[in-house]
CSV table of C-alpha atoms in Angstrom, one decimal:
chain,number,residue,atom,x,y,z
D,133,MET,CA,76.8,-43.7,-96.3
D,134,ARG,CA,73.8,-42.6,-96.6
D,135,ALA,CA,72.7,-46.3,-95.1
D,136,ARG,CA,75.1,-45.6,-92.1
D,137,THR,CA,73.5,-41.9,-91.9
D,138,ILE,CA,70.1,-43.8,-91.6
D,139,ARG,CA,71.0,-46.1,-89.2
D,140,GLU,CA,72.7,-43.9,-86.6
D,141,GLY,CA,69.6,-42.0,-87.0
D,142,SER,CA,67.6,-44.9,-86.2
D,143,VAL,CA,69.4,-46.0,-83.4
D,144,GLY,CA,69.3,-42.3,-81.9
D,145,LEU,CA,65.9,-42.3,-82.3
D,146,LEU,CA,65.4,-46.1,-80.4
D,147,ILE,CA,67.7,-44.5,-77.8
D,148,LEU,CA,65.1,-41.3,-77.3
D,149,LEU,CA,62.0,-43.3,-77.6
D,150,GLY,CA,63.3,-45.4,-74.8
D,151,LEU,CA,64.6,-42.8,-72.2
D,152,VAL,CA,60.9,-40.9,-73.3
D,153,VAL,CA,59.5,-44.5,-72.3
D,154,PHE,CA,61.8,-45.2,-68.8
D,155,GLY,CA,60.9,-41.6,-68.1
D,156,GLY,CA,57.2,-41.6,-68.7
D,157,LEU,CA,57.1,-44.7,-66.7
D,158,PHE,CA,59.3,-43.2,-63.9
D,159,LEU,CA,56.8,-40.6,-63.6
D,160,TRP,CA,53.5,-42.9,-63.3
D,161,LEU,CA,55.5,-44.9,-60.6
D,162,ARG,CA,56.1,-41.5,-58.4
D,163,GLY,CA,51.9,-41.1,-59.0
D,164,PHE,CA,52.5,-38.2,-61.6
D,165,SER,CA,49.2,-37.8,-63.8
D,166,PRO,CA,49.2,-34.3,-65.8
D,167,GLY,CA,45.5,-34.6,-65.5
D,168,ARG,CA,44.4,-35.3,-62.0
D,169,ARG,CA,45.6,-32.7,-59.7
D,170,SER,CA,46.6,-33.0,-55.8
D,171,TYR,CA,46.9,-31.2,-52.6
D,172,GLN,CA,49.2,-31.5,-50.0
D,173,ALA,CA,48.6,-31.8,-45.9
D,174,THR,CA,51.5,-32.1,-43.1
D,175,ILE,CA,50.7,-34.3,-39.9
D,176,ARG,CA,52.2,-34.6,-36.9
D,177,PHE,CA,52.8,-37.9,-35.2
D,178,PRO,CA,54.4,-38.9,-31.5
D,179,ASN,CA,56.2,-41.6,-33.8
D,180,ALA,CA,56.3,-42.7,-37.5
D,181,GLU,CA,56.8,-46.1,-36.4
D,182,GLY,CA,56.2,-48.3,-39.3
D,183,MET,CA,55.6,-45.8,-41.8
D,184,GLN,CA,57.1,-45.4,-45.5
D,185,VAL,CA,56.7,-43.3,-48.0
D,186,GLY,CA,54.2,-44.4,-50.7
D,187,ALA,CA,52.2,-46.0,-47.5
D,188,PRO,CA,48.1,-45.4,-48.5
D,189,VAL,CA,45.9,-43.0,-46.9
D,190,ARG,CA,42.6,-43.9,-46.4
D,191,TYR,CA,39.6,-41.7,-46.2
D,192,ARG,CA,36.2,-43.2,-45.2
D,193,GLY,CA,37.9,-46.6,-45.9
D,194,VAL,CA,38.9,-45.5,-49.2
D,195,VAL,CA,42.7,-44.7,-50.6
D,196,THR,CA,42.6,-40.9,-51.8
D,197,GLY,CA,46.3,-40.5,-51.1
D,198,LYS,CA,49.8,-41.5,-50.1
D,199,ILE,CA,52.6,-40.6,-47.7
D,200,SER,CA,54.8,-38.4,-49.7
D,201,ALA,CA,57.7,-37.4,-47.5
D,202,ILE,CA,58.7,-37.9,-43.7
D,203,ARG,CA,60.7,-36.0,-41.4
D,204,VAL,CA,61.8,-36.5,-37.7
D,205,SER,CA,61.8,-33.6,-35.4
D,206,ALA,CA,62.9,-33.3,-31.4
D,207,ASN,CA,59.5,-33.9,-30.0
D,208,TYR,CA,57.7,-35.3,-33.2
D,209,ALA,CA,57.6,-37.1,-36.8
D,210,GLU,CA,56.1,-35.3,-39.6
D,211,VAL,CA,54.2,-37.1,-42.1
D,212,ASP,CA,53.3,-35.4,-45.4
D,213,ILE,CA,50.3,-36.6,-47.3
D,214,ARG,CA,49.0,-36.1,-51.0
D,215,VAL,CA,45.5,-36.3,-51.1
D,216,GLN,CA,44.4,-37.2,-54.8
D,217,PRO,CA,42.5,-35.8,-56.2
D,218,ALA,CA,42.0,-32.3,-55.7
D,219,SER,CA,38.0,-32.4,-55.7
D,220,VAL,CA,38.0,-35.0,-51.8
D,221,ILE,CA,36.8,-32.4,-49.6
D,222,ILE,CA,37.6,-33.6,-46.2
D,223,PRO,CA,36.6,-31.8,-42.7
D,224,ARG,CA,38.8,-30.2,-40.4
D,225,ASN,CA,37.7,-32.1,-37.5
D,226,VAL,CA,38.5,-35.3,-38.3
D,227,THR,CA,40.3,-37.9,-36.3
D,228,ILE,CA,44.0,-39.0,-37.7
D,229,GLU,CA,45.3,-42.4,-36.9
D,230,ALA,CA,48.0,-44.8,-37.9
D,231,LYS,CA,47.0,-47.8,-38.1
D,232,GLN,CA,48.3,-50.8,-39.5
D,233,SER,CA,47.0,-54.0,-41.4
D,234,GLY,CA,46.9,-57.5,-39.7
D,235,LEU,CA,50.1,-58.8,-37.7
D,236,VAL,CA,52.4,-58.0,-40.1
D,237,GLY,CA,51.0,-56.0,-42.7
D,238,GLU,CA,52.5,-52.5,-43.8
D,239,THR,CA,51.1,-49.0,-42.3
D,240,PHE,CA,48.7,-46.9,-43.4
D,241,ILE,CA,47.1,-43.8,-42.1
D,242,ASP,CA,43.1,-43.5,-41.8
D,243,ILE,CA,40.6,-40.4,-42.1
D,244,THR,CA,37.8,-40.6,-40.0
D,245,PRO,CA,35.4,-37.3,-40.0
D,246,ASN,CA,34.0,-36.3,-36.6
D,247,ALA,CA,31.2,-33.8,-38.1
D,248,GLN,CA,29.3,-33.8,-41.3
D,249,LEU,CA,29.5,-30.8,-43.7
D,250,ALA,CA,26.2,-29.0,-43.8
D,251,ASP,CA,26.9,-27.2,-47.7
D,252,ALA,CA,30.4,-29.1,-49.2
D,253,SER,CA,30.3,-26.9,-52.1
D,254,ALA,CA,30.1,-24.0,-50.2
D,255,THR,CA,33.6,-25.1,-48.7
D,256,GLY,CA,35.4,-23.8,-51.9
D,257,ASN,CA,38.5,-25.8,-53.3
D,258,PRO,CA,41.8,-27.3,-51.2
D,259,LEU,CA,43.8,-25.4,-53.6
D,260,SER,CA,42.6,-21.8,-53.8
D,261,ARG,CA,43.1,-19.3,-52.5
D,262,ASP,CA,39.6,-18.8,-50.9
D,263,CYS,CA,39.6,-21.9,-48.7
D,264,ASN,CA,38.3,-21.6,-45.4
D,265,ASP,CA,41.0,-23.6,-43.5
D,266,GLN,CA,38.4,-23.9,-40.5
D,267,LEU,CA,36.1,-25.9,-42.0
D,268,ILE,CA,38.2,-28.5,-44.5
D,269,ILE,CA,41.6,-29.2,-45.4
D,270,CYS,CA,43.1,-27.2,-47.5
D,271,ASP,CA,46.8,-27.0,-49.4
D,272,GLY,CA,49.3,-26.9,-46.2
D,273,SER,CA,47.5,-27.6,-43.3
D,274,TYR,CA,48.8,-29.0,-40.5
D,275,LEU,CA,47.1,-32.0,-38.4
D,276,GLN,CA,47.7,-33.7,-35.4
D,277,GLY,CA,47.1,-37.6,-35.6
D,278,THR,CA,47.9,-40.4,-33.2
D,279,ASN,CA,49.2,-43.6,-33.4
D,280,SER,CA,47.2,-47.1,-32.7
D,281,VAL,CA,48.2,-50.2,-31.2
D,282,THR,CA,51.3,-51.9,-33.1
D,283,LEU,CA,52.2,-55.3,-33.3
D,284,THR,CA,55.5,-54.2,-30.7
D,285,GLU,CA,53.5,-52.6,-28.4
D,286,LEU,CA,50.8,-55.4,-28.3
D,287,ILE,CA,53.9,-58.0,-27.9
D,288,GLY,CA,55.5,-56.0,-25.1
D,289,SER,CA,52.0,-55.4,-23.4
D,290,VAL,CA,51.5,-59.2,-23.4
D,291,ILE,CA,55.0,-60.0,-22.0
D,292,ARG,CA,54.2,-57.7,-19.0
D,293,PHE,CA,50.7,-59.2,-18.3
D,294,THR,CA,52.3,-62.3,-18.2
D,295,ASN,CA,55.1,-61.3,-15.9
D,296,LEU,CA,52.5,-60.0,-13.8
D,297,PHE,CA,50.6,-63.0,-13.6
D,298,SER,CA,53.5,-65.1,-12.7
D,299,SER,CA,54.8,-63.1,-9.4
D,300,PRO,CA,53.7,-64.8,-6.3
D,301,GLU,CA,52.8,-61.5,-5.0
D,302,PHE,CA,50.5,-61.7,-7.7
D,303,PHE,CA,49.1,-64.7,-6.4
D,304,GLY,CA,48.9,-63.3,-2.5
D,305,ASN,CA,47.1,-60.7,-3.8
D,306,VAL,CA,44.5,-63.2,-5.2
D,307,GLN,CA,44.3,-65.6,-2.2
D,308,THR,CA,43.9,-62.4,0.2
D,309,LEU,CA,41.1,-61.4,-2.6
D,310,THR,CA,39.2,-65.1,-2.2
D,311,ARG,CA,39.9,-65.0,1.3
D,312,ASN,CA,38.3,-61.4,1.8
D,313,PHE,CA,35.3,-62.1,-1.1
D,314,ALA,CA,34.8,-65.2,1.0
D,315,ALA,CA,34.0,-63.1,4.4
D,316,ALA,CA,32.2,-60.7,2.5
D,317,ALA,CA,29.8,-63.5,1.2
D,318,GLU,CA,29.5,-64.4,4.7
D,319,GLY,CA,28.6,-60.8,5.7
D,320,VAL,CA,26.3,-60.6,3.0
D,321,ASP,CA,24.3,-63.7,4.1
D,322,THR,CA,23.8,-62.3,7.7
D,323,LEU,CA,22.9,-59.0,6.4
D,324,ALA,CA,20.0,-60.3,4.1
D,325,GLY,CA,19.2,-62.2,7.3
D,326,GLU,CA,18.8,-59.2,9.2
D,327,VAL,CA,16.6,-57.7,6.4
D,328,THR,CA,14.7,-60.5,6.5
D,329,VAL,CA,13.9,-59.6,10.2
D,330,LEU,CA,13.8,-55.5,9.2
D,331,SER,CA,11.6,-56.2,6.6
D,332,LYS,CA,9.0,-58.1,8.7
D,333,THR,CA,9.2,-55.5,11.9
D,334,VAL,CA,8.8,-52.5,9.0
D,335,ARG,CA,6.0,-54.7,7.7
D,336,SER,CA,3.8,-54.8,10.9
D,337,GLU,CA,5.2,-51.0,11.8
D,338,LEU,CA,3.5,-49.8,8.6
D,339,GLY,CA,0.3,-51.6,9.2
D,340,THR,CA,0.0,-50.3,12.9
D,341,LEU,CA,0.9,-46.6,11.6
D,342,SER,CA,-2.0,-46.9,8.2
D,343,ASN,CA,-4.1,-47.8,11.0
D,344,SER,CA,-3.4,-44.9,12.8
D,345,ALA,CA,-3.4,-42.9,9.6
D,346,GLN,CA,-6.7,-44.2,9.1
D,347,ARG,CA,-8.0,-43.1,12.2
D,348,SER,CA,-6.5,-39.4,12.4
D,349,ALA,CA,-8.2,-39.2,9.0
D,350,ASP,CA,-11.2,-40.2,10.1
D,351,SER,CA,-10.8,-37.9,13.2
D,352,VAL,CA,-10.0,-35.4,11.0
D,353,GLY,CA,-12.6,-35.5,8.6
D,354,GLN,CA,-15.2,-35.4,11.8
D,355,ALA,CA,-13.8,-32.2,12.9
D,356,ALA,CA,-14.4,-30.7,9.3
D,357,GLN,CA,-17.8,-31.5,9.4
D,358,GLN,CA,-18.2,-30.2,12.9
D,359,ILE,CA,-16.2,-27.0,11.9
D,360,GLY,CA,-18.8,-26.8,9.0
D,361,THR,CA,-21.4,-27.2,11.1
D,362,THR,CA,-20.2,-24.4,13.3
D,363,ALA,CA,-19.8,-22.5,10.5
D,364,GLY,CA,-23.3,-22.7,9.1
D,365,GLN,CA,-24.5,-21.6,12.7
D,366,PHE,CA,-22.4,-18.6,13.1
D,367,GLY,CA,-23.9,-17.8,9.6
D,368,LEU,CA,-27.5,-18.3,11.2
D,369,THR,CA,-26.4,-16.0,14.3
D,370,ALA,CA,-25.2,-13.3,12.0
D,371,GLN,CA,-28.3,-13.5,10.1
D,372,GLU,CA,-30.9,-13.5,13.3
D,373,LEU,CA,-28.1,-10.5,14.4
D,374,GLN,CA,-28.9,-8.5,11.5
D,375,GLY,CA,-32.5,-8.8,11.6
D,376,LEU,CA,-32.9,-8.0,15.3
D,377,ILE,CA,-30.5,-4.5,14.4
D,378,ALA,CA,-33.2,-3.8,11.6
D,379,GLU,CA,-36.0,-4.4,14.0
D,380,ASN,CA,-35.1,-1.8,16.5
D,381,ARG,CA,-33.3,0.6,14.6
D,382,THR,CA,-36.2,2.9,15.2
D,383,SER,CA,-35.6,2.4,18.9
D,384,LEU,CA,-32.2,3.3,18.6
D,385,VAL,CA,-32.9,7.0,16.7
D,386,SER,CA,-35.6,7.4,19.8
D,387,THR,CA,-32.8,6.8,22.0
D,388,LEU,CA,-30.1,8.9,20.4
D,389,ASP,CA,-32.8,12.0,20.0
D,390,SER,CA,-33.0,11.6,23.7
D,391,LEU,CA,-29.8,12.2,24.5
D,392,ASN,CA,-29.6,15.1,22.5
D,393,GLN,CA,-32.4,16.7,24.3
D,394,THR,CA,-30.9,16.0,27.7
D,395,VAL,CA,-27.9,17.1,26.5
D,396,GLY,CA,-30.0,20.6,25.6
D,397,SER,CA,-31.4,20.9,28.6
D,398,VAL,CA,-28.3,20.5,30.6
D,399,GLN,CA,-26.8,23.4,28.3
D,400,SER,CA,-29.8,25.5,29.1
D,401,ILE,CA,-29.6,25.0,32.9
D,402,VAL,CA,-25.8,25.8,33.1
D,403,SER,CA,-26.3,29.3,30.4
D,404,THR,CA,-29.1,29.7,33.3
D,405,LEU,CA,-26.8,29.7,36.3
D,406,ALA,CA,-24.2,31.7,34.8
D,407,PRO,CA,-25.5,35.1,35.5
D,408,THR,CA,-26.1,33.9,39.1
D,409,ILE,CA,-22.6,32.5,39.9
D,410,GLU,CA,-21.4,35.6,38.3
D,411,GLU,CA,-22.7,38.2,40.9
D,412,GLY,CA,-21.1,39.4,43.7
D,413,GLU,CA,-24.1,38.6,46.7
D,414,PHE,CA,-23.9,34.9,45.5
D,415,LEU,CA,-20.2,34.7,46.1
D,416,ALA,CA,-20.2,36.3,49.1
D,417,ASN,CA,-23.0,33.7,50.5
D,418,LEU,CA,-20.4,30.8,49.1
D,419,GLU,CA,-18.0,31.9,51.6
D,420,THR,CA,-20.5,32.1,54.4
D,421,LEU,CA,-21.1,28.5,53.0
D,422,SER,CA,-17.5,27.9,53.9
D,423,ALA,CA,-17.3,29.2,56.6
D,424,ASN,CA,-19.9,26.8,58.0
D,425,ALA,CA,-18.5,24.0,55.9
D,426,ALA,CA,-15.5,25.0,58.2
D,427,GLU,CA,-17.5,25.0,61.6
D,428,ALA,CA,-19.0,21.7,60.6
D,429,SER,CA,-15.5,20.2,59.8
D,430,ALA,CA,-14.7,21.6,63.5
D,431,ASN,CA,-17.4,19.5,64.6
D,432,LEU,CA,-16.9,16.4,62.9
D,433,ARG,CA,-13.6,16.7,64.3
D,434,ASN,CA,-14.4,16.7,68.0
D,435,LEU,CA,-17.0,14.2,67.2
D,436,SER,CA,-14.5,11.6,66.1
D,437,GLU,CA,-12.3,12.5,69.4
D,438,ALA,CA,-15.8,11.5,71.4
D,439,VAL,CA,-15.8,8.4,69.1
D,440,GLY,CA,-12.0,7.7,70.1
D,441,THR,CA,-13.3,6.7,73.6
D,442,PRO,CA,-12.5,2.9,75.3
D,443,GLU,CA,-16.6,2.8,75.5
D,444,ASN,CA,-17.2,3.8,72.1
D,445,LEU,CA,-14.1,1.3,70.7
D,446,LEU,CA,-16.1,-1.4,72.8
D,447,LEU,CA,-19.4,-1.0,70.7
D,448,LEU,CA,-17.4,-0.7,67.7
D,449,GLN,CA,-16.4,-4.1,68.2
D,450,GLN,CA,-19.6,-5.2,69.3
D,451,THR,CA,-21.2,-3.6,66.0
D,452,LEU,CA,-18.5,-5.3,63.9
D,453,ASP,CA,-18.8,-8.6,65.5
D,454,SER,CA,-22.8,-8.3,64.6
D,455,ALA,CA,-21.8,-7.4,61.0
D,456,ARG,CA,-20.0,-10.3,61.1
D,457,ALA,CA,-22.6,-12.8,61.8
D,458,THR,CA,-24.9,-10.3,59.3
D,459,PHE,CA,-22.3,-11.5,56.9
D,460,GLN,CA,-22.7,-15.7,57.8
D,461,ASN,CA,-26.4,-15.1,57.4
D,462,ALA,CA,-25.8,-13.3,54.3
D,463,GLN,CA,-23.5,-16.2,53.2
D,464,LYS,CA,-26.4,-18.7,54.0
D,465,ILE,CA,-28.9,-16.6,51.8
D,466,THR,CA,-26.3,-16.7,49.6
D,467,SER,CA,-26.3,-20.3,49.0
D,468,ASP,CA,-29.8,-20.3,49.2
D,469,LEU,CA,-29.9,-18.1,46.3
D,470,ASP,CA,-28.0,-20.2,44.4
D,471,GLU,CA,-30.2,-23.2,44.7
D,472,LEU,CA,-33.3,-21.0,43.6
D,473,THR,CA,-31.5,-19.1,40.9
D,474,GLY,CA,-30.7,-22.1,39.1
D,475,ASP,CA,-33.5,-21.8,36.5
D,476,PRO,CA,-32.2,-19.5,33.5
D,477,ASN,CA,-35.4,-18.0,33.3
D,478,PHE,CA,-35.2,-16.9,36.4
D,479,ARG,CA,-32.1,-15.3,36.5
D,480,GLN,CA,-33.1,-13.7,33.4
D,481,ASN,CA,-35.7,-12.3,35.5
D,482,ILE,CA,-33.7,-10.9,38.1
D,483,LEU,CA,-31.5,-9.2,35.5
D,484,ARG,CA,-34.1,-7.4,34.3
D,485,LEU,CA,-35.4,-6.4,37.5
D,486,VAL,CA,-31.4,-5.7,38.4
D,487,ASN,CA,-31.0,-3.2,34.9
D,488,GLY,CA,-34.9,-1.6,36.1
D,489,LEU,CA,-33.5,-0.7,39.3
D,490,SER,CA,-30.2,0.8,38.0
D,491,GLY,CA,-32.2,3.0,35.7
D,492,LEU,CA,-34.3,3.9,38.2
D,493,VAL,CA,-31.6,4.7,40.5
D,494,SER,CA,-29.7,6.5,38.5
D,495,SER,CA,-33.2,8.6,37.5
D,496,THR,CA,-33.6,9.1,41.2
D,497,GLN,CA,-29.7,10.6,41.6
D,498,GLU,CA,-30.8,12.7,38.5
D,499,LEU,CA,-33.8,14.3,40.5
D,500,GLN,CA,-32.1,14.7,43.5
D,501,GLN,CA,-29.6,16.6,41.7
D,502,GLN,CA,-32.1,18.8,40.0
D,503,THR,CA,-33.9,19.1,43.1
D,504,GLN,CA,-30.2,20.4,45.6
D,505,VAL,CA,-29.9,23.3,42.3
D,506,ALA,CA,-33.3,24.1,42.9
D,507,GLN,CA,-32.8,24.3,46.5
D,508,MET,CA,-30.0,26.4,46.0
D,509,LEU,CA,-31.6,28.8,43.7
D,510,ASN,CA,-34.5,29.4,46.2
D,511,SER,CA,-31.8,29.6,49.3
D,512,THR,CA,-30.6,32.2,46.4
D,513,ALA,CA,-33.6,34.0,46.4
D,514,ILE,CA,-34.2,33.7,49.7
D,515,ALA,CA,-30.6,35.7,50.8
D,516,LEU,CA,-31.3,37.9,48.0
D,517,GLU,CA,-34.7,39.1,49.3
D,518,ALA,CA,-33.3,39.0,52.6
D,519,THR,CA,-30.0,40.9,52.1
D,520,GLU,CA,-33.1,43.4,50.6
D,521,ALA,CA,-34.9,43.8,53.0
D,522,ALA,CA,-32.5,43.3,56.4
D,523,PRO,CA,-32.8,45.5,59.2
D,524,THR,CA,-30.1,47.7,60.1
D,525,GLY,CA,-28.9,49.1,63.7
D,526,PRO,CA,-29.3,47.0,66.9
D,527,GLU,CA,-31.9,44.6,65.3
D,528,ALA,CA,-29.8,43.7,62.6
D,529,SER,CA,-27.2,42.8,65.7
D,530,LYS,CA,-30.3,41.0,67.6
D,531,THR,CA,-31.2,39.1,64.4
D,532,LYS,CA,-27.6,38.1,63.7
D,533,ARG,CA,-27.1,36.8,67.7
D,534,ASN,CA,-30.2,34.5,67.3
D,535,GLN,CA,-29.5,32.7,64.2
D,536,THR,CA,-25.8,32.0,65.8
D,537,GLU,CA,-27.5,30.6,68.5
D,538,GLN,CA,-29.9,28.7,66.7
D,539,SER,CA,-26.8,26.8,64.7
D,540,ASP,CA,-24.9,26.3,68.3
D,541,THR,CA,-28.3,24.1,69.1
D,542,SER,CA,-28.9,22.5,66.4
D,543,ALA,CA,-25.3,21.5,66.5
D,544,GLN,CA,-25.6,19.8,69.9
D,545,ASP,CA,-28.3,18.2,68.7
D,546,GLU,CA,-26.9,16.8,65.8
D,547,LYS,CA,-24.0,15.3,68.5
D,548,GLN,CA,-26.5,14.2,70.9
D,549,ASP,CA,-28.1,11.9,67.9
D,550,ASP,CA,-25.0,10.7,67.0
D,551,LYS,CA,-24.4,9.4,70.2
D,552,SER,CA,-27.4,8.2,70.3
D,553,GLU,CA,-27.2,6.2,66.8
D,554,VAL,CA,-24.1,4.4,68.4
D,555,GLU,CA,-25.9,1.1,69.7
D,556,THR,CA,-24.9,-2.7,69.5
D,557,VAL,CA,-27.2,-3.8,66.5
D,558,GLN,CA,-28.0,-8.3,67.4
D,559,PRO,CA,-28.4,-10.0,64.0
D,560,THR,CA,-31.9,-11.1,63.1
D,561,PRO,CA,-32.3,-14.5,61.2
D,562,LEU,CA,-34.3,-13.8,57.7
D,563,PRO,CA,-37.3,-15.5,56.5
D,564,ASP,CA,-37.3,-18.3,53.7
D,565,THR,CA,-38.8,-16.2,51.1
D,566,ARG,CA,-38.2,-18.3,47.8
D,567,SER,CA,-41.8,-19.7,48.2
D,568,GLN,CA,-43.2,-16.3,48.0
D,569,LEU,CA,-41.1,-14.9,45.3
D,570,PRO,CA,-43.4,-13.8,42.1
D,571,ALA,CA,-43.0,-16.2,38.8
D,572,VAL,CA,-41.2,-13.9,36.4
D,573,SER,CA,-41.4,-14.3,32.7
D,574,ALA,CA,-38.1,-14.7,30.5
D,575,PRO,CA,-37.2,-11.2,28.7
D,576,SER,CA,-37.0,-11.8,25.3
D,577,ALA,CA,-34.4,-10.7,22.7
D,578,GLN,CA,-36.4,-7.8,21.8
D,579,ASP,CA,-37.0,-6.8,25.2
D,580,LEU,CA,-33.0,-6.5,26.1
D,581,LEU,CA,-32.5,-4.8,23.2
D,582,LEU,CA,-35.2,-2.1,23.7
D,583,PRO,CA,-34.2,-0.4,26.8
D,584,SER,CA,-36.2,2.9,25.9
D,585,GLN,CA,-39.8,0.9,25.6
D,586,THR,CA,-39.1,-1.3,28.8
D,587,TRP,CA,-36.9,0.5,31.8
D,588,PRO,CA,-36.5,3.9,32.4
D,589,ASN,CA,-33.9,6.0,30.7
D,590,PRO,CA,-31.5,7.6,32.9
D,591,ASN,CA,-30.5,10.3,30.9
D,592,ARG,CA,-34.2,11.1,29.8
D,593,PRO,CA,-34.6,14.8,32.4
D,594,VAL,CA,-37.2,14.4,35.1
D,595,GLN,CA,-40.8,16.3,34.7
D,596,LYS,CA,-41.0,18.6,37.9
């Protein structure tokens, strides 16, 4: 009884031991390892051709996991992979391809990273809750994979290429391409000849252009030198002008002082004449003077009527002819003067003489104006004295009548003088005076810049 119990117990223990060994072997075949943890990820492929459960998963060429499940949907195939151990950290930026080892080998999944992790220890554990899914592949992540070229696709591509190569249309296209290539080769040969001719022409043109450029550069250099020389001459001229201005500064100041004195003299004369003009007797004299002017205008009108007679017109025509002859003689004299004034020194002497004469004329005009003013003042004084000593009664009327007769007599005498002056003037030739002209030395720049010391000042008051 006891031996039977022992035998039955031994059989039961043997059966239990066999079951444990069988279960352990099964788990080992399934990859179960209590000491090695793993994490799972899902990869989506366009198709799962050649993939099987248990196929290896390689990361950087090393087997780090295997395919645990394959599911098919309407648009893609999902493949679950299990990466073991869990300490293997795979970056998120990777390329996942389904490849085949050899022509008839098994299909496996290859994972290739596209970037390096800066700090792998700071990314965390793929099984932890704080795993950063943007940096690494965590437990339960979804990835996108691609299929590489399989043997079936390669065989189909070879068959399609063989069919295309053996078609008559392909051979026709090849022959057309060959003919076109031959024509293109002939065109290239012709083009090469034209390019050779063009290169020779361009070489000759470039030589001419380089020579022209060299000549232009030489001309520019010469122009630059001339400009530099001209600039130096301008600088010297400016320095000379500054020196002349500095030397004649005193003369300019004295000239301005003379002008100021002249203005003061004119103001004093005006202030002296103002009271005389404001007096009533002077105004009466002005009225008398205006009446005399009206009478003189009437006399001039009569004179113009007398001159308008045919005899006088004939005399005027003869006078114009004489003037024309005189102008012709003046032109001849001018041509002689042009020959005479060919010397620059002589022209400068003439210029100085003209400037002196212009100053003298202006001084003469000023003297005439002052003389007229003095005569007006004298006539005013005489009129005032005559008014004070004028007789009354018949003697006054007799004196006035005598003055009127004297004015009429003077007017008739003026008419006779005007008529006698209208006569024919015959042009007379001018003598050649070129040999009699005195030699005049050329004025210096200092003489031209010192008008107040050399020429009479037109604004200087005239001493009576």
